[in-house]
PDB file of C-alpha atoms in Angstrom:
ATOM      1  CA  MET A   1    -179.116 -23.622-128.485  1.00  0.00           C
ATOM      2  CA  THR A   2    -178.168 -23.404-124.473  1.00  0.00           C
ATOM      3  CA  THR A   3    -180.641 -23.768-121.721  1.00  0.00           C
ATOM      4  CA  VAL A   4    -179.847 -24.027-118.226  1.00  0.00           C
ATOM      5  CA  LEU A   5    -181.468 -25.526-115.555  1.00  0.00           C
ATOM      6  CA  GLY A   6    -180.837 -25.921-112.085  1.00  0.00           C
ATOM      7  CA  SER A   7    -176.568 -26.386-111.691  1.00  0.00           C
ATOM      8  CA  GLU A   8    -176.379 -28.012-114.871  1.00  0.00           C
ATOM      9  CA  VAL A   9    -176.452 -26.090-118.881  1.00  0.00           C
ATOM     10  CA  VAL A  10    -178.914 -28.469-121.296  1.00  0.00           C
ATOM     11  CA  LEU A  11    -177.036 -28.290-124.905  1.00  0.00           C
ATOM     12  CA  ALA A  12    -179.115 -28.717-128.099  1.00  0.00           C
ATOM     13  CA  GLU A  13    -177.249 -31.511-129.010  1.00  0.00           C
ATOM     14  CA  ASN A  14    -179.313 -32.952-125.399  1.00  0.00           C
ATOM     15  CA  ILE A  15    -176.117 -33.308-123.704  1.00  0.00           C
ATOM     16  CA  THR A  16    -176.428 -31.748-120.062  1.00  0.00           C
ATOM     17  CA  MET A  17    -173.045 -30.147-118.469  1.00  0.00           C
ATOM     18  CA  VAL A  18    -172.197 -29.973-114.971  1.00  0.00           C
ATOM     19  CA  THR A  19    -172.202 -26.225-113.689  1.00  0.00           C
ATOM     20  CA  GLU A  20    -172.288 -27.243-109.950  1.00  0.00           C
ATOM     21  CA  PHE A  21    -171.188 -30.365-107.433  1.00  0.00           C
ATOM     22  CA  LEU A  22    -172.482 -31.592-104.887  1.00  0.00           C
ATOM     23  CA  LEU A  23    -169.703 -32.275-101.946  1.00  0.00           C
ATOM     24  CA  LEU A  24    -171.169 -34.827-100.034  1.00  0.00           C
ATOM     25  CA  GLY A  25    -168.671 -35.323 -97.504  1.00  0.00           C
ATOM     26  CA  PHE A  26    -169.935 -36.416 -93.733  1.00  0.00           C
ATOM     27  CA  SER A  27    -173.448 -36.132 -94.737  1.00  0.00           C
ATOM     28  CA  SER A  28    -174.446 -40.217 -94.453  1.00  0.00           C
ATOM     29  CA  LEU A  29    -172.476 -40.116 -90.674  1.00  0.00           C
ATOM     30  CA  GLY A  30    -175.989 -37.437 -89.544  1.00  0.00           C
ATOM     31  CA  GLU A  31    -175.855 -36.506 -85.976  1.00  0.00           C
ATOM     32  CA  ILE A  32    -172.382 -36.887 -85.177  1.00  0.00           C
ATOM     33  CA  GLN A  33    -171.095 -34.495 -87.761  1.00  0.00           C
ATOM     34  CA  LEU A  34    -172.151 -32.229 -85.053  1.00  0.00           C
ATOM     35  CA  ALA A  35    -168.858 -33.553 -82.624  1.00  0.00           C
ATOM     36  CA  LEU A  36    -167.155 -33.763 -86.163  1.00  0.00           C
ATOM     37  CA  PHE A  37    -167.517 -29.983 -86.349  1.00  0.00           C
ATOM     38  CA  ALA A  38    -166.785 -29.306 -82.916  1.00  0.00           C
ATOM     39  CA  VAL A  39    -162.902 -31.615 -83.146  1.00  0.00           C
ATOM     40  CA  PHE A  40    -161.838 -30.805 -86.310  1.00  0.00           C
ATOM     41  CA  LEU A  41    -162.712 -26.932 -85.771  1.00  0.00           C
ATOM     42  CA  PHE A  42    -160.024 -27.187 -82.785  1.00  0.00           C
ATOM     43  CA  LEU A  43    -157.794 -29.114 -84.759  1.00  0.00           C
ATOM     44  CA  TYR A  44    -157.658 -25.905 -87.022  1.00  0.00           C
ATOM     45  CA  LEU A  45    -157.316 -23.829 -84.447  1.00  0.00           C
ATOM     46  CA  ALA A  46    -154.296 -25.954 -83.210  1.00  0.00           C
ATOM     47  CA  ILE A  47    -152.902 -26.036 -86.778  1.00  0.00           C
ATOM     48  CA  LEU A  48    -153.454 -22.275 -86.739  1.00  0.00           C
ATOM     49  CA  SER A  49    -151.751 -21.422 -84.066  1.00  0.00           C
ATOM     50  CA  GLY A  50    -149.236 -23.577 -83.841  1.00  0.00           C
ATOM     51  CA  ASN A  51    -147.834 -22.572 -87.121  1.00  0.00           C
ATOM     52  CA  VAL A  52    -148.445 -19.201 -86.721  1.00  0.00           C
ATOM     53  CA  THR A  53    -146.283 -19.341 -83.614  1.00  0.00           C
ATOM     54  CA  ILE A  54    -143.213 -21.092 -85.600  1.00  0.00           C
ATOM     55  CA  ILE A  55    -143.470 -18.391 -87.971  1.00  0.00           C
ATOM     56  CA  SER A  56    -143.562 -15.622 -85.623  1.00  0.00           C
ATOM     57  CA  VAL A  57    -140.751 -17.049 -83.640  1.00  0.00           C
ATOM     58  CA  ILE A  58    -138.333 -18.427 -86.809  1.00  0.00           C
ATOM     59  CA  HIS A  59    -139.005 -14.541 -87.791  1.00  0.00           C
ATOM     60  CA  LEU A  60    -138.490 -12.353 -84.228  1.00  0.00           C
ATOM     61  CA  ASP A  61    -135.476 -14.650 -83.607  1.00  0.00           C
ATOM     62  CA  LYS A  62    -132.024 -14.235 -84.937  1.00  0.00           C
ATOM     63  CA  SER A  63    -130.574 -17.231 -83.668  1.00  0.00           C
ATOM     64  CA  LEU A  64    -133.064 -19.643 -85.727  1.00  0.00           C
ATOM     65  CA  HIS A  65    -132.164 -17.661 -89.199  1.00  0.00           C
ATOM     66  CA  THR A  66    -130.104 -20.495 -90.326  1.00  0.00           C
ATOM     67  CA  PRO A  67    -131.731 -22.654 -93.748  1.00  0.00           C
ATOM     68  CA  MET A  68    -132.914 -25.655 -91.635  1.00  0.00           C
ATOM     69  CA  TYR A  69    -135.516 -23.380 -89.491  1.00  0.00           C
ATOM     70  CA  PHE A  70    -135.863 -20.805 -93.399  1.00  0.00           C
ATOM     71  CA  PHE A  71    -137.332 -23.856 -95.070  1.00  0.00           C
ATOM     72  CA  LEU A  72    -139.241 -24.678 -91.285  1.00  0.00           C
ATOM     73  CA  GLY A  73    -140.685 -21.447 -91.826  1.00  0.00           C
ATOM     74  CA  ILE A  74    -141.512 -21.736 -94.751  1.00  0.00           C
ATOM     75  CA  LEU A  75    -143.148 -25.070 -94.659  1.00  0.00           C
ATOM     76  CA  SER A  76    -145.508 -23.809 -91.668  1.00  0.00           C
ATOM     77  CA  THR A  77    -146.472 -20.845 -94.233  1.00  0.00           C
ATOM     78  CA  SER A  78    -147.714 -23.400 -97.027  1.00  0.00           C
ATOM     79  CA  GLU A  79    -149.470 -25.701 -94.479  1.00  0.00           C
ATOM     80  CA  THR A  80    -151.870 -22.580 -93.191  1.00  0.00           C
ATOM     81  CA  PHE A  81    -152.191 -21.775 -97.114  1.00  0.00           C
ATOM     82  CA  TYR A  82    -152.974 -25.533 -97.562  1.00  0.00           C
ATOM     83  CA  THR A  83    -155.480 -25.852 -94.935  1.00  0.00           C
ATOM     84  CA  PHE A  84    -156.459 -22.519 -95.281  1.00  0.00           C
ATOM     85  CA  VAL A  85    -158.394 -24.277 -98.946  1.00  0.00           C
ATOM     86  CA  ILE A  86    -160.196 -27.000 -97.044  1.00  0.00           C
ATOM     87  CA  LEU A  87    -161.283 -26.628 -93.872  1.00  0.00           C
ATOM     88  CA  PRO A  88    -163.688 -23.646 -93.541  1.00  0.00           C
ATOM     89  CA  LYS A  89    -165.483 -25.196 -96.127  1.00  0.00           C
ATOM     90  CA  MET A  90    -165.664 -28.338 -94.504  1.00  0.00           C
ATOM     91  CA  LEU A  91    -166.361 -26.778 -91.350  1.00  0.00           C
ATOM     92  CA  VAL A  92    -169.176 -25.118 -92.776  1.00  0.00           C
ATOM     93  CA  ASN A  93    -170.433 -27.567 -94.987  1.00  0.00           C
ATOM     94  CA  LEU A  94    -170.388 -29.928 -91.686  1.00  0.00           C
ATOM     95  CA  LEU A  95    -173.568 -27.359 -90.377  1.00  0.00           C
ATOM     96  CA  SER A  96    -174.806 -27.003 -93.996  1.00  0.00           C
ATOM     97  CA  VAL A  97    -177.702 -28.901 -95.680  1.00  0.00           C
ATOM     98  CA  ALA A  98    -176.703 -27.131 -99.102  1.00  0.00           C
ATOM     99  CA  ARG A  99    -172.902 -28.244 -99.480  1.00  0.00           C
ATOM    100  CA  ILE A 100    -173.132 -26.927-102.921  1.00  0.00           C
ATOM    101  CA  ILE A 101    -169.513 -25.692-105.053  1.00  0.00           C
ATOM    102  CA  SER A 102    -169.115 -24.345-108.380  1.00  0.00           C
ATOM    103  CA  PHE A 103    -167.435 -25.841-111.237  1.00  0.00           C
ATOM    104  CA  THR A 104    -165.190 -23.406-111.093  1.00  0.00           C
ATOM    105  CA  CYS A 105    -164.257 -22.807-107.631  1.00  0.00           C
ATOM    106  CA  CYS A 106    -164.326 -26.766-107.662  1.00  0.00           C
ATOM    107  CA  ALA A 107    -161.162 -26.131-109.823  1.00  0.00           C
ATOM    108  CA  LEU A 108    -159.775 -23.538-107.342  1.00  0.00           C
ATOM    109  CA  GLN A 109    -159.922 -26.000-105.285  1.00  0.00           C
ATOM    110  CA  MET A 110    -158.167 -28.450-106.790  1.00  0.00           C
ATOM    111  CA  PHE A 111    -155.361 -26.312-108.002  1.00  0.00           C
ATOM    112  CA  PHE A 112    -154.622 -24.565-104.809  1.00  0.00           C
ATOM    113  CA  PHE A 113    -154.783 -27.493-102.500  1.00  0.00           C
ATOM    114  CA  LEU A 114    -152.822 -29.798-105.289  1.00  0.00           C
ATOM    115  CA  GLY A 115    -150.031 -26.775-105.169  1.00  0.00           C
ATOM    116  CA  PHE A 116    -149.360 -26.467-101.719  1.00  0.00           C
ATOM    117  CA  ALA A 117    -149.440 -30.304-101.130  1.00  0.00           C
ATOM    118  CA  ILE A 118    -146.583 -31.020-103.789  1.00  0.00           C
ATOM    119  CA  THR A 119    -144.895 -27.489-103.128  1.00  0.00           C
ATOM    120  CA  ASN A 120    -144.236 -29.425 -99.193  1.00  0.00           C
ATOM    121  CA  CYS A 121    -143.247 -32.328-100.666  1.00  0.00           C
ATOM    122  CA  LEU A 122    -140.477 -31.021-102.298  1.00  0.00           C
ATOM    123  CA  LEU A 123    -139.812 -28.871 -99.562  1.00  0.00           C
ATOM    124  CA  LEU A 124    -139.292 -32.325 -97.562  1.00  0.00           C
ATOM    125  CA  GLY A 125    -137.420 -33.371-100.206  1.00  0.00           C
ATOM    126  CA  VAL A 126    -135.205 -29.950-100.301  1.00  0.00           C
ATOM    127  CA  MET A 127    -134.793 -30.021 -96.278  1.00  0.00           C
ATOM    128  CA  GLY A 128    -133.859 -33.896 -96.531  1.00  0.00           C
ATOM    129  CA  TYR A 129    -130.754 -32.614 -98.784  1.00  0.00           C
ATOM    130  CA  ASP A 130    -130.342 -29.418 -96.086  1.00  0.00           C
ATOM    131  CA  ARG A 131    -130.299 -31.971 -93.519  1.00  0.00           C
ATOM    132  CA  TYR A 132    -127.763 -34.449 -95.806  1.00  0.00           C
ATOM    133  CA  ALA A 133    -125.158 -31.095 -96.435  1.00  0.00           C
ATOM    134  CA  ALA A 134    -125.159 -30.215 -92.674  1.00  0.00           C
ATOM    135  CA  ILE A 135    -123.961 -33.073 -91.850  1.00  0.00           C
ATOM    136  CA  CYS A 136    -122.418 -34.859 -94.427  1.00  0.00           C
ATOM    137  CA  HIS A 137    -120.449 -32.176 -95.672  1.00  0.00           C
ATOM    138  CA  PRO A 138    -119.973 -29.671 -92.594  1.00  0.00           C
ATOM    139  CA  LEU A 139    -117.407 -27.493 -94.398  1.00  0.00           C
ATOM    140  CA  HIS A 140    -118.863 -27.119 -97.522  1.00  0.00           C
ATOM    141  CA  TYR A 141    -122.693 -26.131 -96.137  1.00  0.00           C
ATOM    142  CA  PRO A 142    -121.866 -22.096 -96.143  1.00  0.00           C
ATOM    143  CA  ILE A 143    -121.155 -22.337 -99.643  1.00  0.00           C
ATOM    144  CA  LEU A 144    -123.675 -25.451-100.608  1.00  0.00           C
ATOM    145  CA  MET A 145    -126.814 -24.100 -98.955  1.00  0.00           C
ATOM    146  CA  SER A 146    -126.104 -19.858 -98.921  1.00  0.00           C
ATOM    147  CA  TRP A 147    -129.180 -17.487 -98.777  1.00  0.00           C
ATOM    148  CA  GLN A 148    -128.937 -17.283-102.916  1.00  0.00           C
ATOM    149  CA  VAL A 149    -129.329 -21.190-103.133  1.00  0.00           C
ATOM    150  CA  CYS A 150    -131.955 -21.457-100.486  1.00  0.00           C
ATOM    151  CA  GLY A 151    -134.467 -18.670-102.044  1.00  0.00           C
ATOM    152  CA  LYS A 152    -133.818 -20.529-105.845  1.00  0.00           C
ATOM    153  CA  LEU A 153    -135.137 -24.158-103.965  1.00  0.00           C
ATOM    154  CA  ALA A 154    -137.518 -21.883-102.112  1.00  0.00           C
ATOM    155  CA  ALA A 155    -138.659 -20.330-104.909  1.00  0.00           C
ATOM    156  CA  ALA A 156    -138.556 -23.674-107.132  1.00  0.00           C
ATOM    157  CA  CYS A 157    -140.593 -25.507-104.820  1.00  0.00           C
ATOM    158  CA  ALA A 158    -143.337 -23.487-105.559  1.00  0.00           C
ATOM    159  CA  ILE A 159    -142.906 -22.663-108.820  1.00  0.00           C
ATOM    160  CA  GLY A 160    -142.646 -26.627-109.447  1.00  0.00           C
ATOM    161  CA  GLY A 161    -145.790 -27.351-107.082  1.00  0.00           C
ATOM    162  CA  PHE A 162    -147.649 -25.068-108.806  1.00  0.00           C
ATOM    163  CA  LEU A 163    -147.193 -25.915-112.166  1.00  0.00           C
ATOM    164  CA  ALA A 164    -147.867 -29.595-111.714  1.00  0.00           C
ATOM    165  CA  SER A 165    -151.273 -28.946-109.981  1.00  0.00           C
ATOM    166  CA  LEU A 166    -152.098 -26.499-113.166  1.00  0.00           C
ATOM    167  CA  THR A 167    -151.259 -29.647-115.546  1.00  0.00           C
ATOM    168  CA  VAL A 168    -153.012 -31.824-113.030  1.00  0.00           C
ATOM    169  CA  VAL A 169    -156.365 -30.021-112.682  1.00  0.00           C
ATOM    170  CA  ASN A 170    -156.341 -29.118-116.810  1.00  0.00           C
ATOM    171  CA  LEU A 171    -156.455 -32.688-117.055  1.00  0.00           C
ATOM    172  CA  VAL A 172    -159.623 -33.448-114.543  1.00  0.00           C
ATOM    173  CA  PHE A 173    -161.585 -30.717-115.390  1.00  0.00           C
ATOM    174  CA  SER A 174    -160.456 -30.661-119.835  1.00  0.00           C
ATOM    175  CA  LEU A 175    -162.798 -33.702-119.455  1.00  0.00           C
ATOM    176  CA  PRO A 176    -166.420 -33.891-119.774  1.00  0.00           C
ATOM    177  CA  PHE A 177    -169.424 -33.700-117.084  1.00  0.00           C
ATOM    178  CA  CYS A 178    -172.324 -34.451-118.155  1.00  0.00           C
ATOM    179  CA  SER A 179    -175.320 -35.315-115.008  1.00  0.00           C
ATOM    180  CA  ALA A 180    -173.451 -36.658-112.351  1.00  0.00           C
ATOM    181  CA  ASN A 181    -172.634 -33.878-110.299  1.00  0.00           C
ATOM    182  CA  LYS A 182    -172.082 -35.945-106.274  1.00  0.00           C
ATOM    183  CA  VAL A 183    -168.599 -35.786-105.010  1.00  0.00           C
ATOM    184  CA  ASN A 184    -168.182 -38.365-102.675  1.00  0.00           C
ATOM    185  CA  HIS A 185    -166.333 -36.391-100.744  1.00  0.00           C
ATOM    186  CA  TYR A 186    -165.607 -33.014 -98.138  1.00  0.00           C
ATOM    187  CA  PHE A 187    -163.434 -31.546-101.066  1.00  0.00           C
ATOM    188  CA  CYS A 188    -163.030 -31.375-104.952  1.00  0.00           C
ATOM    189  CA  ASP A 189    -159.894 -33.963-104.873  1.00  0.00           C
ATOM    190  CA  ILE A 190    -158.666 -35.384-108.290  1.00  0.00           C
ATOM    191  CA  SER A 191    -160.211 -39.350-107.783  1.00  0.00           C
ATOM    192  CA  PRO A 192    -163.891 -38.513-106.391  1.00  0.00           C
ATOM    193  CA  VAL A 193    -163.855 -35.628-108.985  1.00  0.00           C
ATOM    194  CA  ILE A 194    -162.841 -37.509-112.189  1.00  0.00           C
ATOM    195  CA  HIS A 195    -164.481 -40.094-110.861  1.00  0.00           C
ATOM    196  CA  LEU A 196    -167.651 -38.382-112.223  1.00  0.00           C
ATOM    197  CA  ALA A 197    -166.449 -37.406-115.949  1.00  0.00           C
ATOM    198  CA  CYS A 198    -168.994 -38.763-118.607  1.00  0.00           C
ATOM    199  CA  THR A 199    -165.871 -39.739-120.515  1.00  0.00           C
ATOM    200  CA  ASN A 200    -163.100 -42.494-120.788  1.00  0.00           C
ATOM    201  CA  THR A 201    -160.485 -41.457-117.965  1.00  0.00           C
ATOM    202  CA  ASP A 202    -157.543 -43.786-118.984  1.00  0.00           C
ATOM    203  CA  VAL A 203    -155.576 -41.452-120.979  1.00  0.00           C
ATOM    204  CA  ASN A 204    -156.049 -38.570-118.062  1.00  0.00           C
ATOM    205  CA  GLU A 205    -155.704 -40.697-115.068  1.00  0.00           C
ATOM    206  CA  PHE A 206    -152.340 -41.983-116.635  1.00  0.00           C
ATOM    207  CA  LEU A 207    -150.731 -39.060-117.345  1.00  0.00           C
ATOM    208  CA  ILE A 208    -152.279 -37.769-113.437  1.00  0.00           C
ATOM    209  CA  PHE A 209    -150.100 -40.880-112.299  1.00  0.00           C
ATOM    210  CA  ILE A 210    -147.255 -40.083-113.843  1.00  0.00           C
ATOM    211  CA  CYS A 211    -147.192 -36.647-112.190  1.00  0.00           C
ATOM    212  CA  GLY A 212    -148.108 -38.608-109.188  1.00  0.00           C
ATOM    213  CA  VAL A 213    -144.872 -40.633-109.472  1.00  0.00           C
ATOM    214  CA  LEU A 214    -142.689 -37.092-110.864  1.00  0.00           C
ATOM    215  CA  VAL A 215    -143.562 -35.266-107.009  1.00  0.00           C
ATOM    216  CA  LEU A 216    -144.252 -37.935-104.888  1.00  0.00           C
ATOM    217  CA  VAL A 217    -141.749 -41.467-105.816  1.00  0.00           C
ATOM    218  CA  VAL A 218    -139.195 -39.642-107.151  1.00  0.00           C
ATOM    219  CA  PRO A 219    -138.577 -37.050-104.232  1.00  0.00           C
ATOM    220  CA  PHE A 220    -139.242 -39.502-101.457  1.00  0.00           C
ATOM    221  CA  LEU A 221    -136.362 -41.389-103.142  1.00  0.00           C
ATOM    222  CA  PHE A 222    -134.265 -38.903-102.614  1.00  0.00           C
ATOM    223  CA  ILE A 223    -134.871 -38.609 -99.189  1.00  0.00           C
ATOM    224  CA  CYS A 224    -134.237 -41.808 -98.581  1.00  0.00           C
ATOM    225  CA  VAL A 225    -130.820 -41.709-100.430  1.00  0.00           C
ATOM    226  CA  SER A 226    -130.247 -38.556 -98.054  1.00  0.00           C
ATOM    227  CA  HIS A 227    -130.639 -40.355 -95.220  1.00  0.00           C
ATOM    228  CA  LEU A 228    -128.626 -43.665 -95.766  1.00  0.00           C
ATOM    229  CA  CYS A 229    -125.707 -41.316 -96.450  1.00  0.00           C
ATOM    230  CA  ILE A 230    -126.304 -39.355 -92.878  1.00  0.00           C
ATOM    231  CA  LEU A 231    -127.039 -42.350 -91.088  1.00  0.00           C
ATOM    232  CA  ARG A 232    -123.705 -43.590 -92.371  1.00  0.00           C
ATOM    233  CA  THR A 233    -122.325 -40.424 -91.076  1.00  0.00           C
ATOM    234  CA  ILE A 234    -123.915 -40.246 -87.963  1.00  0.00           C
ATOM    235  CA  LEU A 235    -122.182 -43.892 -87.226  1.00  0.00           C
ATOM    236  CA  LYS A 236    -118.911 -42.217 -87.380  1.00  0.00           C
ATOM    237  CA  ILE A 237    -119.286 -39.019 -85.357  1.00  0.00           C
ATOM    238  CA  PRO A 238    -116.886 -40.199 -81.846  1.00  0.00           C
ATOM    239  CA  SER A 239    -118.907 -37.776 -79.752  1.00  0.00           C
ATOM    240  CA  ALA A 240    -122.804 -39.919 -78.401  1.00  0.00           C
ATOM    241  CA  GLU A 241    -123.921 -36.235 -77.602  1.00  0.00           C
ATOM    242  CA  GLY A 242    -123.320 -35.269 -81.730  1.00  0.00           C
ATOM    243  CA  ARG A 243    -124.721 -38.511 -82.858  1.00  0.00           C
ATOM    244  CA  ARG A 244    -127.918 -37.790 -80.517  1.00  0.00           C
ATOM    245  CA  LYS A 245    -128.290 -34.542 -81.913  1.00  0.00           C
ATOM    246  CA  ALA A 246    -127.985 -35.370 -85.568  1.00  0.00           C
ATOM    247  CA  PHE A 247    -130.453 -38.526 -85.129  1.00  0.00           C
ATOM    248  CA  SER A 248    -132.723 -36.497 -83.523  1.00  0.00           C
ATOM    249  CA  THR A 249    -132.835 -34.157 -86.029  1.00  0.00           C
ATOM    250  CA  CYS A 250    -133.495 -36.814 -88.741  1.00  0.00           C
ATOM    251  CA  ALA A 251    -135.750 -38.683 -86.781  1.00  0.00           C
ATOM    252  CA  SER A 252    -138.278 -35.695 -86.312  1.00  0.00           C
ATOM    253  CA  HIS A 253    -137.616 -35.382 -90.594  1.00  0.00           C
ATOM    254  CA  LEU A 254    -138.391 -38.474 -91.698  1.00  0.00           C
ATOM    255  CA  THR A 255    -141.862 -39.012 -89.254  1.00  0.00           C
ATOM    256  CA  VAL A 256    -143.123 -35.846 -90.492  1.00  0.00           C
ATOM    257  CA  VAL A 257    -142.267 -37.915 -94.189  1.00  0.00           C
ATOM    258  CA  ILE A 258    -143.588 -41.422 -94.038  1.00  0.00           C
ATOM    259  CA  ILE A 259    -146.547 -39.851 -92.736  1.00  0.00           C
ATOM    260  CA  HIS A 260    -146.901 -37.258 -95.581  1.00  0.00           C
ATOM    261  CA  TYR A 261    -146.010 -39.203 -98.610  1.00  0.00           C
ATOM    262  CA  GLY A 262    -147.719 -42.505 -97.027  1.00  0.00           C
ATOM    263  CA  CYS A 263    -151.226 -41.796 -97.032  1.00  0.00           C
ATOM    264  CA  ALA A 264    -150.925 -39.643-100.453  1.00  0.00           C
ATOM    265  CA  SER A 265    -149.140 -41.923-102.062  1.00  0.00           C
ATOM    266  CA  PHE A 266    -152.223 -44.460-101.168  1.00  0.00           C
ATOM    267  CA  ILE A 267    -154.194 -41.937-102.320  1.00  0.00           C
ATOM    268  CA  TYR A 268    -152.703 -40.692-105.616  1.00  0.00           C
ATOM    269  CA  LEU A 269    -150.618 -43.624-106.768  1.00  0.00           C
ATOM    270  CA  ARG A 270    -153.432 -46.005-107.864  1.00  0.00           C
ATOM    271  CA  PRO A 271    -155.971 -45.627-110.641  1.00  0.00           C
ATOM    272  CA  THR A 272    -160.383 -43.908-109.730  1.00  0.00           C
ATOM    273  CA  ALA A 273    -161.606 -47.531-110.046  1.00  0.00           C
ATOM    274  CA  ASN A 274    -160.026 -48.463-106.711  1.00  0.00           C
ATOM    275  CA  TYR A 275    -161.820 -45.418-104.659  1.00  0.00           C
ATOM    276  CA  VAL A 276    -163.436 -46.793-101.283  1.00  0.00           C
ATOM    277  CA  SER A 277    -164.796 -43.975 -99.620  1.00  0.00           C
ATOM    278  CA  SER A 278    -165.056 -44.056 -96.551  1.00  0.00           C
ATOM    279  CA  LYS A 279    -161.217 -45.483 -96.234  1.00  0.00           C
ATOM    280  CA  ASP A 280    -160.175 -43.079 -98.720  1.00  0.00           C
ATOM    281  CA  ARG A 281    -161.285 -40.532 -96.473  1.00  0.00           C
ATOM    282  CA  LEU A 282    -160.214 -41.235 -93.506  1.00  0.00           C
ATOM    283  CA  VAL A 283    -156.908 -41.295 -94.887  1.00  0.00           C
ATOM    284  CA  THR A 284    -157.230 -37.629 -96.380  1.00  0.00           C
ATOM    285  CA  VAL A 285    -158.042 -36.779 -93.584  1.00  0.00           C
ATOM    286  CA  THR A 286    -154.407 -37.722 -92.347  1.00  0.00           C
ATOM    287  CA  TYR A 287    -152.452 -36.189 -94.464  1.00  0.00           C
ATOM    288  CA  THR A 288    -154.983 -32.671 -94.642  1.00  0.00           C
ATOM    289  CA  ILE A 289    -155.287 -32.442 -91.065  1.00  0.00           C
ATOM    290  CA  VAL A 290    -153.122 -34.188 -88.894  1.00  0.00           C
ATOM    291  CA  THR A 291    -149.970 -34.163 -91.124  1.00  0.00           C
ATOM    292  CA  PRO A 292    -150.262 -30.152 -90.808  1.00  0.00           C
ATOM    293  CA  LEU A 293    -150.360 -30.585 -87.064  1.00  0.00           C
ATOM    294  CA  LEU A 294    -147.736 -32.898 -86.846  1.00  0.00           C
ATOM    295  CA  ASN A 295    -144.994 -30.178 -88.203  1.00  0.00           C
ATOM    296  CA  PRO A 296    -144.879 -27.739 -85.507  1.00  0.00           C
ATOM    297  CA  MET A 297    -145.883 -30.525 -82.797  1.00  0.00           C
ATOM    298  CA  VAL A 298    -142.931 -33.218 -83.677  1.00  0.00           C
ATOM    299  CA  TYR A 299    -140.730 -31.216 -86.202  1.00  0.00           C
ATOM    300  CA  SER A 300    -140.276 -27.854 -84.598  1.00  0.00           C
ATOM    301  CA  LEU A 301    -142.055 -27.441 -80.895  1.00  0.00           C
ATOM    302  CA  ARG A 302    -140.059 -30.343 -79.918  1.00  0.00           C
ATOM    303  CA  ASN A 303    -137.028 -29.155 -81.171  1.00  0.00           C
ATOM    304  CA  LYS A 304    -135.094 -27.250 -78.227  1.00  0.00           C
ATOM    305  CA  ASP A 305    -133.572 -24.426 -79.709  1.00  0.00           C
ATOM    306  CA  VAL A 306    -137.624 -22.966 -80.793  1.00  0.00           C
ATOM    307  CA  GLN A 307    -138.357 -24.186 -77.398  1.00  0.00           C
ATOM    308  CA  LEU A 308    -135.464 -21.490 -75.984  1.00  0.00           C
ATOM    309  CA  ALA A 309    -136.501 -19.083 -79.690  1.00  0.00           C
ATOM    310  CA  ILE A 310    -140.100 -19.196 -77.838  1.00  0.00           C
ATOM    311  CA  ARG A 311    -139.248 -18.193 -74.230  1.00  0.00           C
ATOM    312  CA  LYS A 312    -137.035 -15.554 -75.605  1.00  0.00           C
ATOM    313  CA  VAL A 313    -139.697 -13.973 -77.335  1.00  0.00           C
ATOM    314  CA  LEU A 314    -142.007 -14.327 -75.129  1.00  0.00           C
ATOM    315  CA  GLY A 315    -139.573 -13.016 -72.447  1.00  0.00           C
ATOM    316  CA  LYS A 316    -139.239 -10.118 -74.299  1.00  0.00           C
ATOM    317  CA  LYS A 317    -142.853  -9.274 -74.663  1.00  0.00           C
ATOM    318  CA  GLY A 318    -143.306  -9.759 -70.747  1.00  0.00           C
ATOM    319  CA  SER A 319    -140.747  -7.359 -70.356  1.00  0.00           C
ATOM    320  CA  LEU A 320    -141.970  -4.419 -72.535  1.00  0.00           C
ATOM    321  CA  LYS A 321    -145.398  -5.002 -70.499  1.00  0.00           C
ATOM    322  CA  LEU A 322    -143.523  -4.634 -67.013  1.00  0.00           C
ATOM    323  CA  GLN A 323    -141.762  -1.199 -68.995  1.00  0.00           C
ATOM    324  CA  ASN A 324    -145.029   0.136 -70.044  1.00  0.00           C
TER     325      ASN A 324
END
């Protein structure tokens, strides 16, 4: 026999199963939450406007219809959905007393967050390969990065990202959650949630760690190797301007890579026993808010081609208004 009581389901065997979670988030900060709401809302709007600008400009300007900007557009799209999964709920919770999220919604939030996050990791690896092919093998670049290849690589990143996410979410939510339901975080992340399970989680944590190595360490090592090859090729370029442009492109990519992979590795490549809520929340804010903000700022808007394309698009809109 089963009875429902509040946010819990009480089974006949006297085991209480959780049906809802309470997201503690930044509740310990008291009135500072209002200031955080204003700051995070501003950053969220900046992320949206920056990424939407990049996506629109790449779509509208034909000079940016190249593999490099194709992947930038995909990354900006993924970053937009990635933040949409987390930030609106976090903003609502900063102004709310009841920070409840159902068991199913918590699982869905983790699935989509990890899906887009892993997709981003894989995309950064593909973008590293794109730069390697362009700089180290310029004569073969049209073949190595044809539109057909680009489409397959982008699809592989998305499929691989969400399959890995599905695997991790299944490993987390297949565990029994008995009575503890207070998630010491501002969204349903792996460590704070699995920490509430009322059984031994060592096997599940080990399998999640293996998934983390595959989606974080392997692409990062690939990026490092590809950039070492790029560096060796750049040093052979006789033109100082050519070396500067190549270094600039690679430096932007490496900036995003180091912050993204560094923060994600700090959180996910360690056991949940080492979870420290306050420090981890700060690091998580970095890769859920700061990194998506860095993508349009560092990777694209500092790029002269993108800046020129933005001016062209705005110029066309201005001339159309004058004609009307």
